[in-house]
PDB file of C-alpha atoms in Angstrom:
ATOM      1  CA  MET A   7       0.000   0.000   0.000  1.00  0.00           C
ATOM      2  CA  VAL A   8       1.341   3.414  -0.991  1.00  0.00           C
ATOM      3  CA  LEU A   9       0.947   6.079   1.676  1.00  0.00           C
ATOM      4  CA  LEU A  10       0.013   9.715   1.089  1.00  0.00           C
ATOM      5  CA  ASN A  11       2.543  12.324   2.102  1.00  0.00           C
ATOM      6  CA  PRO A  12       1.070  13.975   5.230  1.00  0.00           C
ATOM      7  CA  PHE A  13       3.025  17.157   4.475  1.00  0.00           C
ATOM      8  CA  ASN A  14       1.147  17.565   1.196  1.00  0.00           C
ATOM      9  CA  LYS A  15      -1.676  19.165   3.160  1.00  0.00           C
ATOM     10  CA  ILE A  16       0.711  22.082   3.469  1.00  0.00           C
ATOM     11  CA  TYR A  17       2.788  21.796   0.288  1.00  0.00           C
ATOM     12  CA  GLN A  18      -0.279  21.557  -1.956  1.00  0.00           C
ATOM     13  CA  SER A  19      -2.484  24.083  -0.155  1.00  0.00           C
ATOM     14  CA  GLU A  20      -3.405  27.217  -2.068  1.00  0.00           C
ATOM     15  CA  ASP A  21      -2.279  29.460   0.781  1.00  0.00           C
ATOM     16  CA  PHE A  22       1.189  27.890   0.876  1.00  0.00           C
ATOM     17  CA  LYS A  23       1.633  28.051  -2.885  1.00  0.00           C
ATOM     18  CA  SER A  24       0.268  31.584  -3.170  1.00  0.00           C
ATOM     19  CA  VAL A  25       2.254  33.306  -0.417  1.00  0.00           C
ATOM     20  CA  LEU A  26       3.606  35.908  -2.837  1.00  0.00           C
ATOM     21  CA  THR A  27       0.133  37.345  -3.321  1.00  0.00           C
ATOM     22  CA  HIS A  28      -1.223  36.865   0.215  1.00  0.00           C
ATOM     23  CA  LYS A  29      -0.735  38.793   3.415  1.00  0.00           C
ATOM     24  CA  LEU A  30       2.119  37.400   5.523  1.00  0.00           C
ATOM     25  CA  VAL A  31       0.814  34.645   7.815  1.00  0.00           C
ATOM     26  CA  SER A  32       1.063  35.038  11.591  1.00  0.00           C
ATOM     27  CA  PHE A  33       3.630  32.231  11.969  1.00  0.00           C
ATOM     28  CA  PRO A  34       5.708  30.144   9.506  1.00  0.00           C
ATOM     29  CA  TYR A  35       3.928  27.241   7.827  1.00  0.00           C
ATOM     30  CA  ILE A  36       6.932  25.019   8.632  1.00  0.00           C
ATOM     31  CA  VAL A  37       9.964  25.293  10.915  1.00  0.00           C
ATOM     32  CA  ASP A  38      13.186  23.490  10.009  1.00  0.00           C
ATOM     33  CA  ILE A  39      15.574  22.503  12.796  1.00  0.00           C
ATOM     34  CA  GLU A  40      19.226  21.590  12.406  1.00  0.00           C
ATOM     35  CA  LEU A  41      20.114  19.099  15.138  1.00  0.00           C
ATOM     36  CA  THR A  42      23.767  19.289  14.115  1.00  0.00           C
ATOM     37  CA  ASN A  43      25.913  20.542  11.270  1.00  0.00           C
ATOM     38  CA  TYR A  44      28.321  17.639  11.662  1.00  0.00           C
ATOM     39  CA  CYS A  45      28.067  15.024   8.931  1.00  0.00           C
ATOM     40  CA  ASN A  46      29.602  11.591   8.510  1.00  0.00           C
ATOM     41  CA  PHE A  47      29.772  12.110   4.729  1.00  0.00           C
ATOM     42  CA  ASN A  48      31.971  14.441   2.690  1.00  0.00           C
ATOM     43  CA  CYS A  49      29.914  14.920  -0.471  1.00  0.00           C
ATOM     44  CA  LEU A  50      31.688  16.831  -3.222  1.00  0.00           C
ATOM     45  CA  PHE A  51      28.753  19.079  -4.116  1.00  0.00           C
ATOM     46  CA  CYS A  52      27.695  19.997  -0.557  1.00  0.00           C
ATOM     47  CA  GLY A  53      28.009  23.271   1.336  1.00  0.00           C
ATOM     48  CA  GLN A  54      29.906  21.250   3.943  1.00  0.00           C
ATOM     49  CA  GLN A  55      32.908  21.539   1.620  1.00  0.00           C
ATOM     50  CA  THR A  56      33.204  25.277   2.291  1.00  0.00           C
ATOM     51  CA  MET A  57      31.332  25.693   5.592  1.00  0.00           C
ATOM     52  CA  LYS A  58      33.176  27.990   8.007  1.00  0.00           C
ATOM     53  CA  ARG A  59      30.710  28.272  10.898  1.00  0.00           C
ATOM     54  CA  HIS A  60      31.425  26.463  14.142  1.00  0.00           C
ATOM     55  CA  LYS A  61      30.091  22.909  14.374  1.00  0.00           C
ATOM     56  CA  GLY A  62      28.113  21.437  17.228  1.00  0.00           C
ATOM     57  CA  PHE A  63      24.903  19.792  18.444  1.00  0.00           C
ATOM     58  CA  ILE A  64      21.705  21.520  19.450  1.00  0.00           C
ATOM     59  CA  SER A  65      21.068  21.597  23.193  1.00  0.00           C
ATOM     60  CA  ARG A  66      17.952  20.100  24.746  1.00  0.00           C
ATOM     61  CA  GLU A  67      17.010  23.540  26.091  1.00  0.00           C
ATOM     62  CA  THR A  68      17.208  25.226  22.690  1.00  0.00           C
ATOM     63  CA  PHE A  69      15.449  22.345  20.978  1.00  0.00           C
ATOM     64  CA  LYS A  70      12.526  22.320  23.408  1.00  0.00           C
ATOM     65  CA  LYS A  71      12.125  26.091  23.176  1.00  0.00           C
ATOM     66  CA  ILE A  72      11.722  25.853  19.397  1.00  0.00           C
ATOM     67  CA  VAL A  73       9.340  22.892  19.500  1.00  0.00           C
ATOM     68  CA  ASP A  74       7.239  24.365  22.316  1.00  0.00           C
ATOM     69  CA  GLU A  75       6.659  27.516  20.293  1.00  0.00           C
ATOM     70  CA  CYS A  76       5.813  25.463  17.194  1.00  0.00           C
ATOM     71  CA  ALA A  77       3.302  23.515  19.294  1.00  0.00           C
ATOM     72  CA  GLU A  78       1.575  26.771  20.280  1.00  0.00           C
ATOM     73  CA  HIS A  79       0.906  27.365  16.583  1.00  0.00           C
ATOM     74  CA  ASN A  80       0.439  23.710  15.583  1.00  0.00           C
ATOM     75  CA  THR A  81       3.314  24.123  13.141  1.00  0.00           C
ATOM     76  CA  PRO A  82       4.990  21.036  11.602  1.00  0.00           C
ATOM     77  CA  VAL A  83       8.701  20.452  12.155  1.00  0.00           C
ATOM     78  CA  ARG A  84      11.322  19.154   9.749  1.00  0.00           C
ATOM     79  CA  LEU A  85      14.678  17.886  11.000  1.00  0.00           C
ATOM     80  CA  ILE A  86      16.824  18.812   8.025  1.00  0.00           C
ATOM     81  CA  ARG A  87      19.527  21.386   7.200  1.00  0.00           C
ATOM     82  CA  TRP A  88      23.334  21.029   7.052  1.00  0.00           C
ATOM     83  CA  GLY A  89      24.267  17.927   8.974  1.00  0.00           C
ATOM     84  CA  GLU A  90      23.203  14.337   9.490  1.00  0.00           C
ATOM     85  CA  PRO A  91      20.416  14.409  12.140  1.00  0.00           C
ATOM     86  CA  LEU A  92      20.971  10.779  13.152  1.00  0.00           C
ATOM     87  CA  LEU A  93      24.371  11.791  14.518  1.00  0.00           C
ATOM     88  CA  HIS A  94      22.671  13.586  17.408  1.00  0.00           C
ATOM     89  CA  PRO A  95      22.781  11.315  20.487  1.00  0.00           C
ATOM     90  CA  GLU A  96      19.255  12.399  21.515  1.00  0.00           C
ATOM     91  CA  ILE A  97      17.635  12.024  18.085  1.00  0.00           C
ATOM     92  CA  ILE A  98      15.016   9.493  19.208  1.00  0.00           C
ATOM     93  CA  ASP A  99      14.088  11.406  22.375  1.00  0.00           C
ATOM     94  CA  PHE A 100      13.839  14.639  20.385  1.00  0.00           C
ATOM     95  CA  CYS A 101      11.601  13.052  17.763  1.00  0.00           C
ATOM     96  CA  GLN A 102       9.384  11.561  20.451  1.00  0.00           C
ATOM     97  CA  TYR A 103       9.106  14.998  22.069  1.00  0.00           C
ATOM     98  CA  ILE A 104       7.839  16.470  18.804  1.00  0.00           C
ATOM     99  CA  LYS A 105       5.362  13.644  18.301  1.00  0.00           C
ATOM    100  CA  ASP A 106       4.140  13.930  21.924  1.00  0.00           C
ATOM    101  CA  LYS A 107       3.308  17.555  21.108  1.00  0.00           C
ATOM    102  CA  GLY A 108       1.057  16.300  18.315  1.00  0.00           C
ATOM    103  CA  LEU A 109       3.098  17.882  15.523  1.00  0.00           C
ATOM    104  CA  PRO A 110       3.770  16.394  12.081  1.00  0.00           C
ATOM    105  CA  LEU A 111       7.461  15.441  11.840  1.00  0.00           C
ATOM    106  CA  HIS A 112       9.766  14.937   8.873  1.00  0.00           C
ATOM    107  CA  ILE A 113      13.428  13.830   8.767  1.00  0.00           C
ATOM    108  CA  THR A 114      15.914  13.989   5.905  1.00  0.00           C
ATOM    109  CA  THR A 115      18.865  11.612   6.288  1.00  0.00           C
ATOM    110  CA  ASN A 116      21.669  10.032   4.289  1.00  0.00           C
ATOM    111  CA  GLY A 117      20.443   6.746   5.776  1.00  0.00           C
ATOM    112  CA  SER A 118      23.823   5.329   6.740  1.00  0.00           C
ATOM    113  CA  LEU A 119      23.197   5.463  10.500  1.00  0.00           C
ATOM    114  CA  LEU A 120      19.683   4.049  10.490  1.00  0.00           C
ATOM    115  CA  THR A 121      20.055   1.028  12.767  1.00  0.00           C
ATOM    116  CA  GLU A 122      17.250  -1.468  13.360  1.00  0.00           C
ATOM    117  CA  ASP A 123      16.668   0.061  16.805  1.00  0.00           C
ATOM    118  CA  LYS A 124      16.155   3.487  15.251  1.00  0.00           C
ATOM    119  CA  MET A 125      13.937   2.004  12.547  1.00  0.00           C
ATOM    120  CA  LYS A 126      11.704   0.422  15.178  1.00  0.00           C
ATOM    121  CA  ALA A 127      11.602   3.627  17.231  1.00  0.00           C
ATOM    122  CA  PHE A 128      10.560   5.717  14.216  1.00  0.00           C
ATOM    123  CA  ILE A 129       7.850   3.231  13.263  1.00  0.00           C
ATOM    124  CA  ASP A 130       6.520   2.944  16.828  1.00  0.00           C
ATOM    125  CA  MET A 131       6.306   6.721  17.314  1.00  0.00           C
ATOM    126  CA  GLU A 132       4.617   7.084  13.898  1.00  0.00           C
ATOM    127  CA  LEU A 133       7.160   9.384  12.335  1.00  0.00           C
ATOM    128  CA  ASP A 134       5.237  11.064   9.524  1.00  0.00           C
ATOM    129  CA  SER A 135       7.774  11.381   6.724  1.00  0.00           C
ATOM    130  CA  ILE A 136      11.381  10.505   5.918  1.00  0.00           C
ATOM    131  CA  ILE A 137      13.606  11.299   2.953  1.00  0.00           C
ATOM    132  CA  PHE A 138      16.586   9.146   2.081  1.00  0.00           C
ATOM    133  CA  SER A 139      19.043  11.328   0.212  1.00  0.00           C
ATOM    134  CA  PHE A 140      20.871   9.664  -2.696  1.00  0.00           C
ATOM    135  CA  GLN A 141      23.244  10.934  -5.345  1.00  0.00           C
ATOM    136  CA  GLY A 142      23.271   9.764  -8.936  1.00  0.00           C
ATOM    137  CA  VAL A 143      21.176   6.851 -10.153  1.00  0.00           C
ATOM    138  CA  ASN A 144      23.573   3.954  -9.664  1.00  0.00           C
ATOM    139  CA  LYS A 145      26.412   2.826  -7.425  1.00  0.00           C
ATOM    140  CA  GLU A 146      29.121   4.373  -9.593  1.00  0.00           C
ATOM    141  CA  GLY A 147      27.472   7.805  -9.687  1.00  0.00           C
ATOM    142  CA  TYR A 148      26.717   7.700  -5.989  1.00  0.00           C
ATOM    143  CA  GLU A 149      30.217   6.740  -4.883  1.00  0.00           C
ATOM    144  CA  GLN A 150      31.834   9.290  -7.172  1.00  0.00           C
ATOM    145  CA  MET A 151      30.115  12.058  -5.229  1.00  0.00           C
ATOM    146  CA  ARG A 152      29.545  10.542  -1.775  1.00  0.00           C
ATOM    147  CA  GLY A 153      32.007   7.738  -1.155  1.00  0.00           C
ATOM    148  CA  GLU A 154      31.511   4.074  -0.417  1.00  0.00           C
ATOM    149  CA  HIS A 155      28.172   4.108   1.383  1.00  0.00           C
ATOM    150  CA  TYR A 156      25.871   2.909  -1.395  1.00  0.00           C
ATOM    151  CA  ASP A 157      25.419  -0.735  -0.395  1.00  0.00           C
ATOM    152  CA  GLN A 158      24.705   0.141   3.236  1.00  0.00           C
ATOM    153  CA  LEU A 159      22.084   2.706   2.243  1.00  0.00           C
ATOM    154  CA  VAL A 160      20.317   0.289  -0.116  1.00  0.00           C
ATOM    155  CA  GLU A 161      20.298  -2.390   2.568  1.00  0.00           C
ATOM    156  CA  ASN A 162      18.934   0.018   5.191  1.00  0.00           C
ATOM    157  CA  ILE A 163      16.082   1.211   2.964  1.00  0.00           C
ATOM    158  CA  HIS A 164      15.004  -2.329   2.087  1.00  0.00           C
ATOM    159  CA  LYS A 165      15.130  -3.318   5.752  1.00  0.00           C
ATOM    160  CA  PHE A 166      13.151  -0.269   6.822  1.00  0.00           C
ATOM    161  CA  MET A 167      10.445  -0.884   4.223  1.00  0.00           C
ATOM    162  CA  GLU A 168      10.211  -4.509   5.316  1.00  0.00           C
ATOM    163  CA  MET A 169       9.884  -3.569   8.992  1.00  0.00           C
ATOM    164  CA  LYS A 170       7.265  -0.852   8.575  1.00  0.00           C
ATOM    165  CA  GLY A 171       4.978  -2.607   6.101  1.00  0.00           C
ATOM    166  CA  ASP A 172       1.879  -0.455   5.567  1.00  0.00           C
ATOM    167  CA  LYS A 173       2.597   1.796   8.541  1.00  0.00           C
ATOM    168  CA  LYS A 174       4.079   5.284   8.668  1.00  0.00           C
ATOM    169  CA  PRO A 175       6.367   6.978   7.809  1.00  0.00           C
ATOM    170  CA  TYR A 176       5.923   8.121   4.227  1.00  0.00           C
ATOM    171  CA  VAL A 177       9.190   7.109   2.535  1.00  0.00           C
ATOM    172  CA  HIS A 178      10.615   9.367  -0.136  1.00  0.00           C
ATOM    173  CA  ILE A 179      13.907   8.854  -1.999  1.00  0.00           C
ATOM    174  CA  THR A 180      15.514  11.941  -3.534  1.00  0.00           C
ATOM    175  CA  SER A 181      18.528  12.017  -5.791  1.00  0.00           C
ATOM    176  CA  THR A 182      20.249  14.425  -8.128  1.00  0.00           C
ATOM    177  CA  MET A 183      22.174  13.485 -11.224  1.00  0.00           C
ATOM    178  CA  THR A 184      24.831  15.004 -13.448  1.00  0.00           C
ATOM    179  CA  THR A 185      25.318  13.206 -16.790  1.00  0.00           C
ATOM    180  CA  GLU A 186      23.017  10.187 -16.390  1.00  0.00           C
ATOM    181  CA  SER A 187      20.698   9.372 -19.274  1.00  0.00           C
ATOM    182  CA  PRO A 188      16.883   9.477 -19.115  1.00  0.00           C
ATOM    183  CA  MET A 189      16.832   5.663 -19.378  1.00  0.00           C
ATOM    184  CA  GLU A 190      19.147   5.330 -16.371  1.00  0.00           C
ATOM    185  CA  ILE A 191      16.962   7.712 -14.405  1.00  0.00           C
ATOM    186  CA  ARG A 192      13.838   5.746 -15.281  1.00  0.00           C
ATOM    187  CA  ARG A 193      15.454   2.488 -14.191  1.00  0.00           C
ATOM    188  CA  PHE A 194      16.443   4.087 -10.890  1.00  0.00           C
ATOM    189  CA  LYS A 195      12.914   5.331 -10.219  1.00  0.00           C
ATOM    190  CA  ASP A 196      11.327   2.006 -11.178  1.00  0.00           C
ATOM    191  CA  LYS A 197      13.566  -0.153  -8.946  1.00  0.00           C
ATOM    192  CA  TRP A 198      12.294   1.249  -5.639  1.00  0.00           C
ATOM    193  CA  GLU A 199       9.179   0.071  -3.850  1.00  0.00           C
ATOM    194  CA  VAL A 200       8.767   3.189  -1.746  1.00  0.00           C
ATOM    195  CA  ASP A 201       6.120   5.920  -1.665  1.00  0.00           C
ATOM    196  CA  GLU A 202       7.917   8.445  -3.866  1.00  0.00           C
ATOM    197  CA  VAL A 203      11.149   8.854  -5.855  1.00  0.00           C
ATOM    198  CA  THR A 204      12.302  12.264  -7.075  1.00  0.00           C
ATOM    199  CA  VAL A 205      15.314  12.919  -9.296  1.00  0.00           C
ATOM    200  CA  GLY A 206      16.725  16.368  -9.937  1.00  0.00           C
ATOM    201  CA  LYS A 207      19.934  17.905 -11.241  1.00  0.00           C
ATOM    202  CA  THR A 208      23.047  18.445  -9.162  1.00  0.00           C
ATOM    203  CA  ASN A 209      23.841  22.126  -8.683  1.00  0.00           C
ATOM    204  CA  LEU A 210      27.626  22.432  -8.777  1.00  0.00           C
ATOM    205  CA  GLU A 211      27.573  26.232  -8.790  1.00  0.00           C
ATOM    206  CA  ARG A 212      28.709  26.473  -5.185  1.00  0.00           C
ATOM    207  CA  LEU A 213      31.779  24.266  -5.443  1.00  0.00           C
ATOM    208  CA  ASN A 214      34.790  26.233  -4.253  1.00  0.00           C
ATOM    209  CA  PRO A 215      37.693  26.180  -6.765  1.00  0.00           C
ATOM    210  CA  SER A 216      40.230  25.764  -3.954  1.00  0.00           C
ATOM    211  CA  GLN A 217      38.337  22.694  -2.749  1.00  0.00           C
ATOM    212  CA  ILE A 218      38.057  21.242  -6.244  1.00  0.00           C
ATOM    213  CA  ARG A 219      41.840  21.367  -6.680  1.00  0.00           C
ATOM    214  CA  LYS A 220      42.225  19.053  -3.674  1.00  0.00           C
ATOM    215  CA  LEU A 221      40.060  16.317  -5.154  1.00  0.00           C
ATOM    216  CA  ASP A 222      41.493  13.122  -6.610  1.00  0.00           C
ATOM    217  CA  ASN A 223      39.133  13.203  -9.584  1.00  0.00           C
ATOM    218  CA  ILE A 224      39.563  16.896 -10.367  1.00  0.00           C
ATOM    219  CA  GLY A 225      39.346  16.282 -14.118  1.00  0.00           C
ATOM    220  CA  LYS A 226      35.960  14.599 -13.835  1.00  0.00           C
ATOM    221  CA  ILE A 227      34.577  17.290 -11.529  1.00  0.00           C
ATOM    222  CA  GLU A 228      35.714  20.078 -13.854  1.00  0.00           C
ATOM    223  CA  GLU A 229      34.088  18.203 -16.732  1.00  0.00           C
ATOM    224  CA  LEU A 230      30.827  17.948 -14.788  1.00  0.00           C
ATOM    225  CA  ILE A 231      30.847  21.643 -13.910  1.00  0.00           C
ATOM    226  CA  LYS A 232      31.355  22.646 -17.535  1.00  0.00           C
ATOM    227  CA  GLY A 233      28.705  20.258 -18.771  1.00  0.00           C
ATOM    228  CA  GLN A 234      26.062  20.527 -16.085  1.00  0.00           C
ATOM    229  CA  SER A 235      22.635  21.214 -17.505  1.00  0.00           C
ATOM    230  CA  ILE A 236      20.778  22.991 -14.722  1.00  0.00           C
ATOM    231  CA  GLU A 237      18.607  25.814 -15.946  1.00  0.00           C
ATOM    232  CA  LYS A 238      20.278  28.923 -14.542  1.00  0.00           C
ATOM    233  CA  LYS A 239      17.094  30.861 -14.138  1.00  0.00           C
ATOM    234  CA  HIS A 240      15.902  32.349 -10.877  1.00  0.00           C
ATOM    235  CA  ARG A 241      12.337  31.690  -9.778  1.00  0.00           C
ATOM    236  CA  PRO A 242      10.227  33.856  -7.489  1.00  0.00           C
ATOM    237  CA  CYS A 243      11.311  32.917  -3.973  1.00  0.00           C
ATOM    238  CA  THR A 244       8.548  31.714  -1.671  1.00  0.00           C
ATOM    239  CA  GLU A 245      10.938  30.422   1.030  1.00  0.00           C
ATOM    240  CA  VAL A 246      11.150  33.694   2.949  1.00  0.00           C
ATOM    241  CA  PHE A 247       7.347  33.878   3.118  1.00  0.00           C
ATOM    242  CA  GLN A 248       6.796  30.244   4.148  1.00  0.00           C
ATOM    243  CA  LYS A 249       9.432  28.982   6.599  1.00  0.00           C
ATOM    244  CA  LEU A 250      12.101  29.692   9.154  1.00  0.00           C
ATOM    245  CA  SER A 251      15.207  27.551   9.651  1.00  0.00           C
ATOM    246  CA  VAL A 252      17.018  27.223  12.970  1.00  0.00           C
ATOM    247  CA  ASP A 253      20.690  26.249  13.215  1.00  0.00           C
ATOM    248  CA  TRP A 254      21.997  23.997  15.991  1.00  0.00           C
ATOM    249  CA  ASP A 255      23.220  27.018  17.990  1.00  0.00           C
ATOM    250  CA  GLY A 256      19.884  28.833  17.835  1.00  0.00           C
ATOM    251  CA  LYS A 257      20.729  31.185  14.979  1.00  0.00           C
ATOM    252  CA  VAL A 258      17.699  31.579  12.715  1.00  0.00           C
ATOM    253  CA  SER A 259      18.018  31.787   8.932  1.00  0.00           C
ATOM    254  CA  ALA A 260      15.597  33.012   6.310  1.00  0.00           C
ATOM    255  CA  CYS A 261      16.432  30.041   4.074  1.00  0.00           C
ATOM    256  CA  CYS A 262      16.769  26.277   4.515  1.00  0.00           C
ATOM    257  CA  ALA A 263      19.623  26.278   1.971  1.00  0.00           C
ATOM    258  CA  ASP A 264      21.756  28.664   4.033  1.00  0.00           C
ATOM    259  CA  TRP A 265      24.792  26.601   5.032  1.00  0.00           C
ATOM    260  CA  ASP A 266      27.051  29.356   6.375  1.00  0.00           C
ATOM    261  CA  ASN A 267      25.076  32.171   8.035  1.00  0.00           C
ATOM    262  CA  PHE A 268      24.581  34.139   4.822  1.00  0.00           C
ATOM    263  CA  MET A 269      20.976  34.993   5.732  1.00  0.00           C
ATOM    264  CA  THR A 270      20.793  34.981   9.542  1.00  0.00           C
ATOM    265  CA  VAL A 271      17.755  36.940  10.716  1.00  0.00           C
ATOM    266  CA  GLY A 272      17.766  36.341  14.490  1.00  0.00           C
ATOM    267  CA  ASP A 273      18.633  34.132  17.438  1.00  0.00           C
ATOM    268  CA  ILE A 274      16.070  31.927  19.196  1.00  0.00           C
ATOM    269  CA  ASN A 275      18.110  32.184  22.397  1.00  0.00           C
ATOM    270  CA  LYS A 276      17.375  35.910  22.562  1.00  0.00           C
ATOM    271  CA  THR A 277      13.790  36.133  21.335  1.00  0.00           C
ATOM    272  CA  THR A 278      10.992  34.071  19.745  1.00  0.00           C
ATOM    273  CA  LEU A 279      10.379  32.715  16.269  1.00  0.00           C
ATOM    274  CA  GLU A 280       7.229  34.794  16.050  1.00  0.00           C
ATOM    275  CA  ASP A 281       9.156  37.974  16.853  1.00  0.00           C
ATOM    276  CA  ILE A 282      11.818  37.160  14.252  1.00  0.00           C
ATOM    277  CA  TRP A 283       9.165  36.277  11.672  1.00  0.00           C
ATOM    278  CA  HIS A 284       7.469  39.673  11.961  1.00  0.00           C
ATOM    279  CA  ASN A 285      10.100  42.087  13.245  1.00  0.00           C
ATOM    280  CA  SER A 286      13.525  41.084  11.920  1.00  0.00           C
ATOM    281  CA  GLU A 287      14.738  43.926   9.733  1.00  0.00           C
ATOM    282  CA  ASP A 288      17.013  41.549   7.830  1.00  0.00           C
ATOM    283  CA  GLU A 289      14.067  39.256   7.073  1.00  0.00           C
ATOM    284  CA  LYS A 290      12.114  42.225   5.756  1.00  0.00           C
ATOM    285  CA  ILE A 291      15.012  43.207   3.488  1.00  0.00           C
ATOM    286  CA  TYR A 292      15.307  39.670   2.084  1.00  0.00           C
ATOM    287  CA  ARG A 293      11.580  39.540   1.393  1.00  0.00           C
ATOM    288  CA  LYS A 294      11.749  42.868  -0.411  1.00  0.00           C
ATOM    289  CA  LEU A 295      14.789  42.017  -2.522  1.00  0.00           C
ATOM    290  CA  LEU A 296      13.572  38.564  -3.486  1.00  0.00           C
ATOM    291  CA  GLY A 297      10.057  39.836  -4.050  1.00  0.00           C
ATOM    292  CA  GLU A 298      11.611  42.161  -6.628  1.00  0.00           C
ATOM    293  CA  MET A 299      13.601  39.259  -8.162  1.00  0.00           C
ATOM    294  CA  LYS A 300      16.917  40.764  -7.103  1.00  0.00           C
ATOM    295  CA  HIS A 301      18.526  37.392  -6.426  1.00  0.00           C
ATOM    296  CA  ASN A 302      21.898  38.561  -7.721  1.00  0.00           C
ATOM    297  CA  SER A 303      22.141  41.137  -4.939  1.00  0.00           C
ATOM    298  CA  LEU A 304      22.432  38.329  -2.365  1.00  0.00           C
ATOM    299  CA  THR A 305      25.484  36.035  -2.285  1.00  0.00           C
ATOM    300  CA  MET A 306      23.634  32.808  -1.634  1.00  0.00           C
ATOM    301  CA  CYS A 307      20.574  33.545  -3.760  1.00  0.00           C
ATOM    302  CA  SER A 308      22.633  34.479  -6.817  1.00  0.00           C
ATOM    303  CA  CYS A 309      23.440  30.801  -7.487  1.00  0.00           C
ATOM    304  CA  CYS A 310      20.151  29.297  -6.291  1.00  0.00           C
ATOM    305  CA  TYR A 311      18.219  27.552  -9.046  1.00  0.00           C
ATOM    306  CA  HIS A 312      15.301  25.154  -9.100  1.00  0.00           C
ATOM    307  CA  THR A 313      16.896  21.767  -9.839  1.00  0.00           C
ATOM    308  CA  TYR A 314      14.013  19.318  -9.371  1.00  0.00           C
ATOM    309  CA  GLN A 315      12.362  19.270 -12.757  1.00  0.00           C
ATOM    310  CA  ASP A 316      10.261  16.231 -13.542  1.00  0.00           C
ATOM    311  CA  PHE A 317      12.060  13.504 -15.511  1.00  0.00           C
TER     312      PHE A 317
END
């Protein structure tokens, strides 16, 4: 049985999709929380390659403050951002806390640390949604960008699907590709018995030249950068009108793609999400600039493109 994505009630709602023409809502539709910006992978295309901000793990106090405020507004929580959430030693307790508050919960993970104990815990607490993040459409493409984790990830997904049966969570596999053919992409999508598979294009715009020169396969990476086929066209940005993203240290960003404090708009340790949402002068500036399609005036936004076309 294929499940329905519980977050689609938000993603597909007219209000959520039409934020550019509506009055700003009283509180974000979704709040993203970064449990940590440590990662056990070293993916070539990731902001981790150039991240300069200090690394750490969110404290229980900071975490509960965020979730408690979300609960006041019945706002769903996503555990995503710039690290591997399963690295946090309190991941299961934190997820249970969110679920005990009655909030929809999503996790995005590279899947490598999903033990059977964690699988059972997520199923028992009725985690709503999980994304397993791939790269490429086969083992070769995956390992070129992410290292030798492919077999473990495949095994973990099959095991998780077997354990959960028809129960939650909604399981979504996402991947991005570089030079793979449409036939390879179709084979990748058809091989998985999960609820959804999405394939986009890898954005290599943010790769730092100094980092590229350190790579063993520099020739291949340079070839990919020259040949990448993402459509370099900015779209109207709805992010700053829909969500807030909180880093592990309590810094709040206007964008979920902000890996290095480019768009910090406040600090949850000093105020509330609601106050930041309405009163942050930086947030207001970002909304104005992006509302006027001035992406190139902002460092991070200048190389932000929609990369998940339908294949």
